XYZ file of C-alpha atoms in Angstrom:
575
model
C 0.059 -0.048 0.088
C 1.341 3.426 -1.061
C 2.603 5.378 1.976
C 0.346 8.292 3.186
C 1.774 11.691 3.018
C 2.390 13.362 6.425
C -0.067 16.028 7.557
C 0.903 19.061 9.105
C -1.150 19.584 12.194
C -1.447 23.066 13.943
C -1.035 23.754 17.810
C -4.065 25.197 18.572
C -7.305 25.199 20.374
C -10.941 25.733 19.129
C -13.801 27.376 20.799
C -15.272 23.936 21.620
C -11.671 23.087 23.338
C -11.948 26.183 25.456
C -15.303 25.330 26.516
C -14.340 21.892 27.581
C -11.381 23.326 29.476
C -13.416 25.983 31.108
C -15.873 23.223 32.220
C -13.174 21.379 33.955
C -11.507 24.549 35.502
C -15.119 25.283 37.091
C -15.793 21.796 38.475
C -12.113 21.861 40.225
C -12.392 25.108 41.317
C -15.893 24.926 42.414
C -15.400 21.550 44.093
C -12.201 23.039 45.727
C -13.948 26.047 47.125
C -16.905 24.074 48.587
C -14.413 21.447 50.490
C -12.681 24.664 51.713
C -15.393 26.125 53.373
C -16.927 23.061 54.504
C -14.925 23.159 57.672
C -13.803 26.234 58.724
C -11.144 24.910 61.455
C -8.931 24.444 58.226
C -8.468 28.269 58.070
C -6.664 28.227 61.434
C -5.624 24.490 62.352
C -1.994 23.713 60.810
C -2.420 20.129 60.951
C -5.799 20.085 59.160
C -4.333 22.559 56.638
C -1.249 20.829 55.920
C -2.391 17.067 56.395
C -6.203 16.964 56.321
C -6.300 14.943 59.488
C -8.762 12.350 59.398
C -10.627 13.690 56.465
C -9.628 11.612 53.293
C -10.979 8.532 52.525
C -9.074 5.477 51.075
C -9.807 6.462 47.560
C -9.072 10.156 47.954
C -5.452 9.101 49.417
C -5.015 6.577 46.579
C -6.192 8.995 43.698
C -4.307 11.833 45.253
C -1.130 9.737 45.343
C -1.226 9.440 41.690
C -2.501 12.660 40.770
C 0.415 14.193 42.711
C 2.899 11.702 41.203
C 1.957 11.711 37.648
C 2.692 15.020 36.056
C 4.501 16.332 33.341
C 7.807 14.437 34.043
C 5.659 11.236 33.183
C 3.303 12.534 30.456
C 6.203 14.641 28.761
C 9.252 13.358 30.307
C 8.392 9.589 30.414
C 6.790 9.626 27.181
C 9.794 11.179 25.567
C 11.859 8.199 27.172
C 9.359 5.926 25.770
C 9.926 7.582 22.290
C 13.642 7.316 22.700
C 14.190 3.642 24.562
C 10.707 1.970 24.649
C 8.654 0.031 27.376
C 11.696 -0.239 29.600
C 11.038 3.128 31.140
C 7.785 1.721 32.586
C 9.863 0.015 35.165
C 9.672 3.280 37.188
C 6.046 2.734 37.086
C 5.792 -0.976 37.563
C 8.608 -1.129 40.276
C 6.562 1.652 41.938
C 3.594 -0.520 42.457
C 5.722 -3.474 44.231
C 7.269 -0.533 46.314
C 3.938 1.079 47.674
C 2.923 -2.451 48.594
C 6.286 -2.454 50.998
C 5.525 1.122 52.077
C 2.164 0.378 53.206
C 3.136 -2.918 55.060
C 6.341 -1.605 56.722
C 6.793 2.113 56.413
C 3.320 3.706 57.135
C 2.624 1.544 60.321
C 6.006 3.030 62.015
C 4.854 6.911 61.042
C 1.312 6.465 62.211
C 2.333 4.509 65.608
C 4.724 7.362 66.407
C 2.713 10.154 65.426
C 5.027 11.474 62.737
C 3.527 13.984 60.112
C 6.258 15.273 58.402
C 9.879 13.761 57.363
C 12.006 16.372 59.541
C 9.904 15.437 62.471
C 10.772 11.912 62.162
C 14.478 12.722 61.949
C 14.194 15.082 65.010
C 12.489 12.432 67.041
C 14.792 9.633 66.026
C 17.942 11.459 65.631
C 18.184 14.829 66.805
C 17.321 18.570 65.609
C 20.617 19.153 63.645
C 19.929 16.236 61.222
C 16.367 17.028 60.885
C 17.127 20.828 60.259
C 20.080 19.950 57.520
C 17.372 17.463 55.866
C 14.626 20.127 55.677
C 16.906 22.575 54.039
C 17.980 19.545 51.643
C 14.357 18.596 50.875
C 13.372 22.486 50.112
C 16.099 22.946 47.816
C 15.175 19.709 46.127
C 11.610 20.367 45.710
C 12.227 23.912 44.520
C 15.425 23.348 42.293
C 14.440 20.051 40.813
C 10.599 19.245 41.133
C 8.842 22.577 41.140
C 11.227 23.917 38.232
C 11.113 20.800 36.063
C 7.500 20.469 36.305
C 6.855 23.787 35.416
C 9.020 23.609 32.389
C 7.982 20.430 30.928
C 4.383 21.176 31.778
C 4.614 24.500 29.924
C 6.394 22.502 26.664
C 3.095 20.268 26.884
C 0.777 23.088 27.386
C 2.241 25.244 24.630
C 2.507 22.344 22.107
C -0.937 21.764 22.401
C -2.508 25.412 22.355
C 0.072 27.219 20.570
C 0.520 29.674 23.519
C 3.645 30.933 24.336
C 5.874 28.790 26.689
C 6.791 31.528 29.201
C 3.111 32.566 29.473
C 2.222 28.994 30.244
C 4.988 28.593 32.791
C 3.035 31.538 34.708
C -0.460 30.361 34.059
C 0.427 27.052 35.635
C 2.070 28.489 38.432
C -0.841 30.901 39.182
C -3.324 27.894 38.845
C -1.400 25.804 41.096
C -1.162 28.520 43.859
C -4.802 28.845 43.889
C -5.340 25.098 44.615
C -2.680 24.883 47.098
C -3.783 27.894 49.164
C -6.926 25.652 49.918
C -4.762 23.260 51.885
C -4.268 19.456 51.950
C -7.959 18.595 52.072
C -8.830 20.704 48.914
C -5.731 19.200 47.118
C -6.779 15.514 48.129
C -10.267 15.906 46.977
C -9.913 18.076 44.069
C -7.173 15.380 43.044
C -9.877 12.680 42.624
C -11.120 14.816 39.929
C -7.758 15.492 38.465
C -7.372 11.737 38.252
C -10.237 11.332 36.254
C -9.433 13.614 33.750
C -5.861 12.611 33.747
C -6.879 9.011 33.150
C -9.503 9.749 30.416
C -7.137 12.425 28.662
C -4.274 9.915 28.738
C -6.491 6.801 27.617
C -7.786 9.004 24.696
C -4.162 9.944 23.274
C -3.325 6.254 23.688
C -6.415 5.354 21.650
C -5.720 7.845 18.902
C -1.962 6.977 18.646
C -2.431 3.215 18.380
C -5.344 3.548 15.824
C -3.058 5.841 13.687
C -0.421 3.372 13.717
C -2.971 0.696 12.395
C -4.283 3.266 9.757
C -0.686 3.909 8.550
C -0.397 0.137 7.737
C -3.883 -0.148 6.108
C -5.468 -1.684 9.094
C -7.980 -0.510 12.048
C -8.301 -0.806 15.671
C -6.216 -0.349 18.778
C -5.276 -3.937 19.157
C -3.906 -4.187 15.562
C -2.070 -0.995 16.329
C -0.545 -2.332 19.592
C 0.536 -5.520 17.429
C 2.186 -3.375 14.683
C 3.836 -1.438 17.516
C 5.397 -4.645 19.004
C 6.492 -5.743 15.451
C 7.986 -2.412 13.752
C 9.607 -1.290 17.023
C 10.410 -4.482 18.602
C 13.516 -3.152 20.295
C 11.060 -0.706 22.303
C 9.756 -3.669 23.946
C 12.443 -5.103 26.162
C 12.217 -4.450 29.716
C 15.890 -5.384 30.826
C 18.349 -3.964 28.696
C 21.696 -5.617 27.626
C 25.410 -3.934 27.840
C 25.303 -3.062 24.389
C 21.799 -1.299 24.284
C 22.419 2.501 23.595
C 20.295 3.214 26.446
C 21.961 0.690 28.886
C 23.459 3.953 30.701
C 20.031 5.244 31.675
C 18.530 1.676 32.631
C 21.655 -0.733 33.304
C 20.235 -4.083 33.138
C 19.001 -6.128 36.039
C 19.697 -3.003 38.240
C 15.978 -2.195 37.811
C 14.841 -5.440 39.603
C 17.672 -5.782 42.047
C 19.621 -2.638 42.392
C 19.428 1.102 42.438
C 15.699 1.154 41.307
C 14.500 -0.145 44.573
C 16.327 2.962 46.263
C 14.638 5.460 43.897
C 11.428 4.157 44.671
C 11.585 3.322 48.192
C 12.991 6.789 49.009
C 10.554 8.437 46.696
C 7.252 6.729 47.852
C 8.319 5.885 51.374
C 10.632 8.756 52.802
C 9.122 11.842 51.040
C 7.078 14.386 52.546
C 5.492 14.895 49.379
C 4.064 11.520 48.826
C 3.778 10.530 52.335
C 1.910 13.372 53.364
C -1.426 11.912 51.894
C -1.549 9.216 54.134
C -0.160 10.749 57.460
C -3.446 12.183 58.491
C -5.640 8.653 58.095
C -5.546 5.661 60.343
C -3.509 2.595 59.330
C -6.481 0.594 57.645
C -7.481 3.636 55.401
C -3.821 4.411 54.766
C -3.048 1.023 53.625
C -6.418 0.859 51.359
C -5.355 4.094 50.012
C -1.829 3.034 48.806
C -3.113 -0.217 47.742
C -5.370 1.414 45.396
C -2.501 3.681 44.113
C -0.576 0.452 43.395
C -3.421 -0.686 41.289
C -3.451 2.656 39.365
C 0.382 2.412 38.870
C 0.027 -0.878 36.836
C -2.148 1.140 34.276
C 0.218 4.216 33.801
C 2.461 2.913 31.286
C -0.650 2.311 28.952
C -1.352 6.190 29.473
C 2.075 7.612 29.410
C 4.621 5.051 27.767
C 2.677 3.733 24.854
C 1.972 6.926 23.312
C 5.399 7.652 23.182
C 6.349 4.314 21.402
C 3.688 4.966 19.078
C 4.954 8.537 18.441
C 8.297 6.828 17.480
C 6.764 4.574 14.983
C 4.746 7.442 13.335
C 7.928 9.673 13.540
C 9.953 6.893 11.451
C 6.980 6.950 8.962
C 7.433 10.566 8.284
C 5.169 12.256 10.700
C 6.353 14.846 13.510
C 9.313 15.827 11.536
C 8.891 19.641 12.310
C 6.793 19.411 15.571
C 9.400 17.765 17.510
C 12.162 20.116 16.649
C 13.384 22.770 19.490
C 14.138 26.315 18.556
C 17.486 24.911 17.643
C 16.440 22.477 15.246
C 17.361 19.345 17.455
C 15.032 16.643 17.806
C 13.279 17.066 21.237
C 11.766 13.778 22.480
C 9.962 15.768 25.304
C 7.542 17.010 22.445
C 6.447 13.391 21.316
C 3.220 13.713 23.519
C 1.934 17.163 22.653
C 2.597 16.369 19.138
C 0.379 13.252 19.436
C -2.255 15.192 21.029
C -2.654 17.713 18.306
C -3.954 14.865 16.400
C -7.093 14.670 18.468
C -10.466 15.920 16.966
C -11.811 19.193 18.263
C -13.481 18.859 21.630
C -11.367 16.031 22.530
C -8.316 18.146 22.404
C -9.978 20.062 25.144
C -10.366 17.071 27.302
C -6.641 16.211 26.645
C -5.579 19.946 27.448
C -7.764 19.485 30.815
C -6.028 16.119 31.605
C -2.495 17.573 31.073
C -3.319 20.543 33.077
C -4.906 18.303 35.706
C -1.694 16.130 36.033
C 0.716 19.153 36.202
C -1.479 21.496 38.558
C -1.979 18.448 40.848
C 1.672 17.701 41.127
C 2.853 21.264 41.615
C 0.199 21.698 44.329
C 1.157 18.845 46.327
C 4.947 19.834 46.131
C 4.197 23.301 47.081
C 1.850 21.968 49.955
C 4.778 20.030 51.308
C 7.146 22.902 50.905
C 4.979 24.941 52.819
C 4.377 22.276 55.421
C 8.296 21.308 55.807
C 9.106 25.223 56.073
C 6.571 26.104 58.586
C 6.473 23.028 60.914
C 10.066 22.296 60.739
C 12.013 25.302 60.187
C 9.933 28.361 61.162
C 8.206 26.898 63.982
C 11.373 25.460 65.338
C 13.939 28.069 64.712
C 12.086 31.353 64.621
C 8.902 31.224 66.384
C 8.375 28.306 68.790
C 5.414 29.937 70.029
C 3.386 30.850 66.606
C -0.426 30.319 66.660
C -1.795 28.041 64.701
C -3.324 31.022 62.371
C 0.184 32.397 62.037
C 1.569 29.053 61.013
C -1.144 28.553 58.332
C -0.080 32.184 57.126
C 3.268 31.376 57.010
C 3.030 28.132 54.969
C 0.782 30.044 52.319
C 3.440 32.583 52.139
C 6.223 29.729 51.463
C 4.107 28.297 48.741
C 3.819 31.538 47.002
C 7.661 32.329 47.350
C 8.665 28.807 46.341
C 6.492 28.863 43.437
C 7.809 32.416 42.271
C 11.458 30.964 42.595
C 10.310 28.094 40.512
C 9.143 30.003 37.853
C 12.393 32.217 37.743
C 14.549 29.237 37.553
C 12.365 27.566 34.878
C 12.551 30.724 32.681
C 16.423 30.900 33.313
C 17.562 27.311 33.113
C 14.837 25.310 32.077
C 15.805 24.763 28.385
C 19.451 24.478 29.208
C 18.939 21.344 31.375
C 15.884 19.413 29.630
C 15.880 21.013 26.266
C 18.217 20.187 23.290
C 17.032 16.696 22.982
C 17.566 15.717 26.623
C 15.040 13.318 28.398
C 13.364 15.372 31.096
C 12.493 12.378 32.932
C 15.835 11.287 33.470
C 17.216 14.432 34.418
C 14.662 14.530 37.268
C 15.494 10.921 38.458
C 19.426 11.388 38.179
C 19.747 14.719 40.326
C 17.097 13.585 42.667
C 19.607 10.537 43.200
C 22.026 12.696 44.543
C 20.399 12.726 47.985
C 18.067 9.705 47.832
C 20.797 7.000 48.878
C 21.742 8.816 52.066
C 18.091 9.647 52.957
C 16.811 6.106 52.608
C 19.986 4.514 54.603
C 19.212 6.995 57.090
C 15.545 6.463 57.228
C 16.085 2.250 57.107
C 18.352 1.918 59.658
C 16.657 4.540 61.775
C 13.324 2.422 61.238
C 14.587 -0.921 62.062
C 17.795 -0.687 64.041
C 17.420 1.165 67.451
C 20.839 1.565 68.081
C 21.544 3.851 65.231
C 23.107 7.161 66.311
C 22.553 10.706 65.201
C 26.185 11.240 64.135
C 25.682 8.008 62.088
C 22.576 9.496 60.353
C 24.441 12.877 59.792
C 27.244 10.817 57.864
C 24.493 9.491 55.675
C 22.760 13.092 55.240
C 25.846 14.889 54.351
C 28.181 11.929 53.120
C 25.437 10.459 50.901
C 25.462 13.785 48.881
C 29.223 14.286 48.890
C 29.809 10.785 47.486
C 27.099 11.255 44.907
C 28.947 14.314 43.578
C 32.541 12.374 43.877
C 31.057 9.314 41.811
C 29.532 12.013 39.112
C 32.715 13.833 38.898
C 35.270 10.915 39.258
C 35.058 9.912 35.283
C 36.698 13.050 34.723
C 39.820 12.378 36.630
C 39.944 8.489 36.568
C 39.760 5.921 33.873
C 36.607 3.805 34.813
C 36.967 1.666 31.476
C 37.668 -1.458 33.733
C 34.355 -1.529 35.343
C 32.690 -1.648 31.820
C 33.541 -5.522 31.936
C 31.028 -5.833 34.973
C 28.283 -3.740 33.284
C 28.925 -0.697 36.140
C 30.430 1.823 33.613
C 29.748 2.761 29.997
C 30.788 5.257 27.183
C 29.583 9.020 27.404
C 30.248 11.497 25.101
C 31.619 14.872 26.831
C 30.554 17.292 24.159
C 32.527 20.407 26.022
C 35.730 18.467 25.741
C 34.922 16.349 22.626
C 36.071 13.187 24.581
C 34.282 10.021 25.218
C 34.875 8.749 28.913
C 33.452 5.833 30.976
C 30.720 6.795 33.741
C 29.033 4.785 36.382
C 25.163 4.695 35.362
C 23.462 6.899 37.885
C 21.285 3.956 39.190
C 24.269 1.788 40.016
C 25.815 5.187 41.607
C 23.184 5.367 43.816
C 23.367 1.566 44.856
C 26.994 1.998 45.536
C 26.370 5.238 47.651
C 23.608 3.424 49.559
C 25.969 0.650 50.652
C 28.598 3.095 51.462
C 26.312 4.880 53.718
C 24.865 1.941 55.391
C 28.336 0.697 56.131
C 29.683 3.988 57.461
C 26.324 4.311 59.623
C 27.108 0.775 61.117
C 30.584 1.538 61.842
C 30.031 4.843 63.356
C 27.037 3.268 65.484
C 29.275 0.611 66.561
C 31.790 2.838 67.737
C 29.351 5.190 69.471
C 27.490 2.397 71.056
C 30.885 1.077 72.630
C 31.287 4.306 74.232
C 28.021 4.031 75.815
C 25.796 6.419 73.490
C 22.181 4.494 73.212
C 19.933 6.613 71.273
C 16.289 6.417 71.312
C 14.558 4.337 69.055
C 11.007 4.219 67.688
C 8.182 2.592 68.986
C 7.890 -0.556 66.861
C 6.301 -4.007 67.379
C 5.463 -6.803 65.094
C 1.649 -6.725 65.292
C 2.154 -3.267 63.476
C 2.925 -5.201 60.215
C 0.111 -7.493 60.129
C -2.227 -6.910 57.285
C -5.988 -7.521 56.970
C -7.145 -10.345 54.413
C -8.541 -7.962 51.800
C -5.010 -5.950 51.752
C -3.139 -9.232 51.518
C -5.291 -10.569 48.728
C -4.703 -7.236 46.706
C -1.053 -7.073 47.314
C -0.799 -10.680 46.146
C -2.876 -9.773 43.011
C -0.461 -6.828 42.152
C 2.626 -9.025 42.581
C 1.311 -11.569 40.144
C 0.460 -8.762 37.488
C 4.093 -7.635 37.891
C 5.395 -10.940 37.455
C 3.445 -11.663 34.437
C 4.393 -8.331 32.855
C 8.149 -8.892 33.153
C 7.934 -12.364 32.060
C 6.087 -11.341 29.028
C 8.263 -8.157 28.125
C 11.773 -9.252 29.581
């Protein structure tokens, strides 16, 4: 059959699309306003404002976890990675499902039993104020410089790509919308996230349907099943979950590391030691929190269908001559982050408005969640501890709101100044976020893990993991500049990377393996320091833990086994 000529699709929205988006905006804003005023106590009670204490149901917790997690980094960044490397990038989503089960069984009971509401509070209660304050500052910098900034920039690429609006104008709009939602507090965020997830899943499935159907049509067939079958045959190299060493994407996902190495550190730190995520469950009782987290695990299994398959479809369509200009950046370089927006422009009028709303929902929900966590940590763990220990509840809420506005302003400035440099020019935005978050993840996870389950762990050991973990991450990142790591390539622990500035190839440690090395060194260092200090008579205060805390009910156990069974099947099929 004769190859169809590519069609030029213009990035623009019609009146019907704006009407659909306006309906979405009114629903979210109206529902949020109603939730905000249903309990006046939210306006003055800091715990209710930041945590929605006792107010969120299991389905609201699960939906909020996913809405806050799935954002521009997935829709844009992960779809771009799907375009470049294929289904393997879905390991972040599918391994997260298994990780959520572990967090629900082992982590959440410890937090709730010890009445822990913020991550710095855990560090202060388990170790000391110095460790807590250092980590509070670390988290604030990470959330603003990496998370808020990257989501704003990648989100603006998406919104600009589908609407035709100026990217800088889109950044400002997203920031303002997010602030409005965030200032309503955790309760508003939690319940509006349920609506956000509905639009997110609906819009995502529509984009996947259109993409698969178009792949089928390009080969003279019809239907999404035929489209998927054609994807697996025409892009077979994009359906490998475990990369071999000769794969050009091995440095991003180094072989079995995704099953037994650094991927666990990434996920366990993100889902179990992250204020932004755990905050959703810390205001609930154990049964409700576990049910919500299990619900989120099931939703996680679905996410690659929404965010990865469209990227692979865009790759196949690009090979057939489509998106030749739409996916170029301002310098004429192929920008994989534009794969998803290019697909959305294929949607018919009206449906494009739904997809536009879905993208906005994902971005705003994630921005609002991170901004709320920033306000929580700054207010309860920095301002209330270091500046005003006797602040009233009303003042704490107001300080939190001010922190939200300032942090969003800083993120906007950073995205305008350095967003394109860090995530443009053909770079994978999702990989940028994962790598730079990984500079602090190993030390944090080591500190939390030993703090949970080894009562003898001392404050100085935790301080070593806090500061030492970051220093070690920087050291391993810069090491290839000064030492030849070619000898590690035989074990799969290094690979060739082109330094464009020096025009030289050097061997670098894959960042997931780097995280694994740093984690092991941190744990070893913590054990040595703790043993030494225990021998000198230092006996730190451990957390309240008993075995009964980790017992699960029958319904949770059945659901957890089902999630694990599905994961085994997926990895068996796509190994």
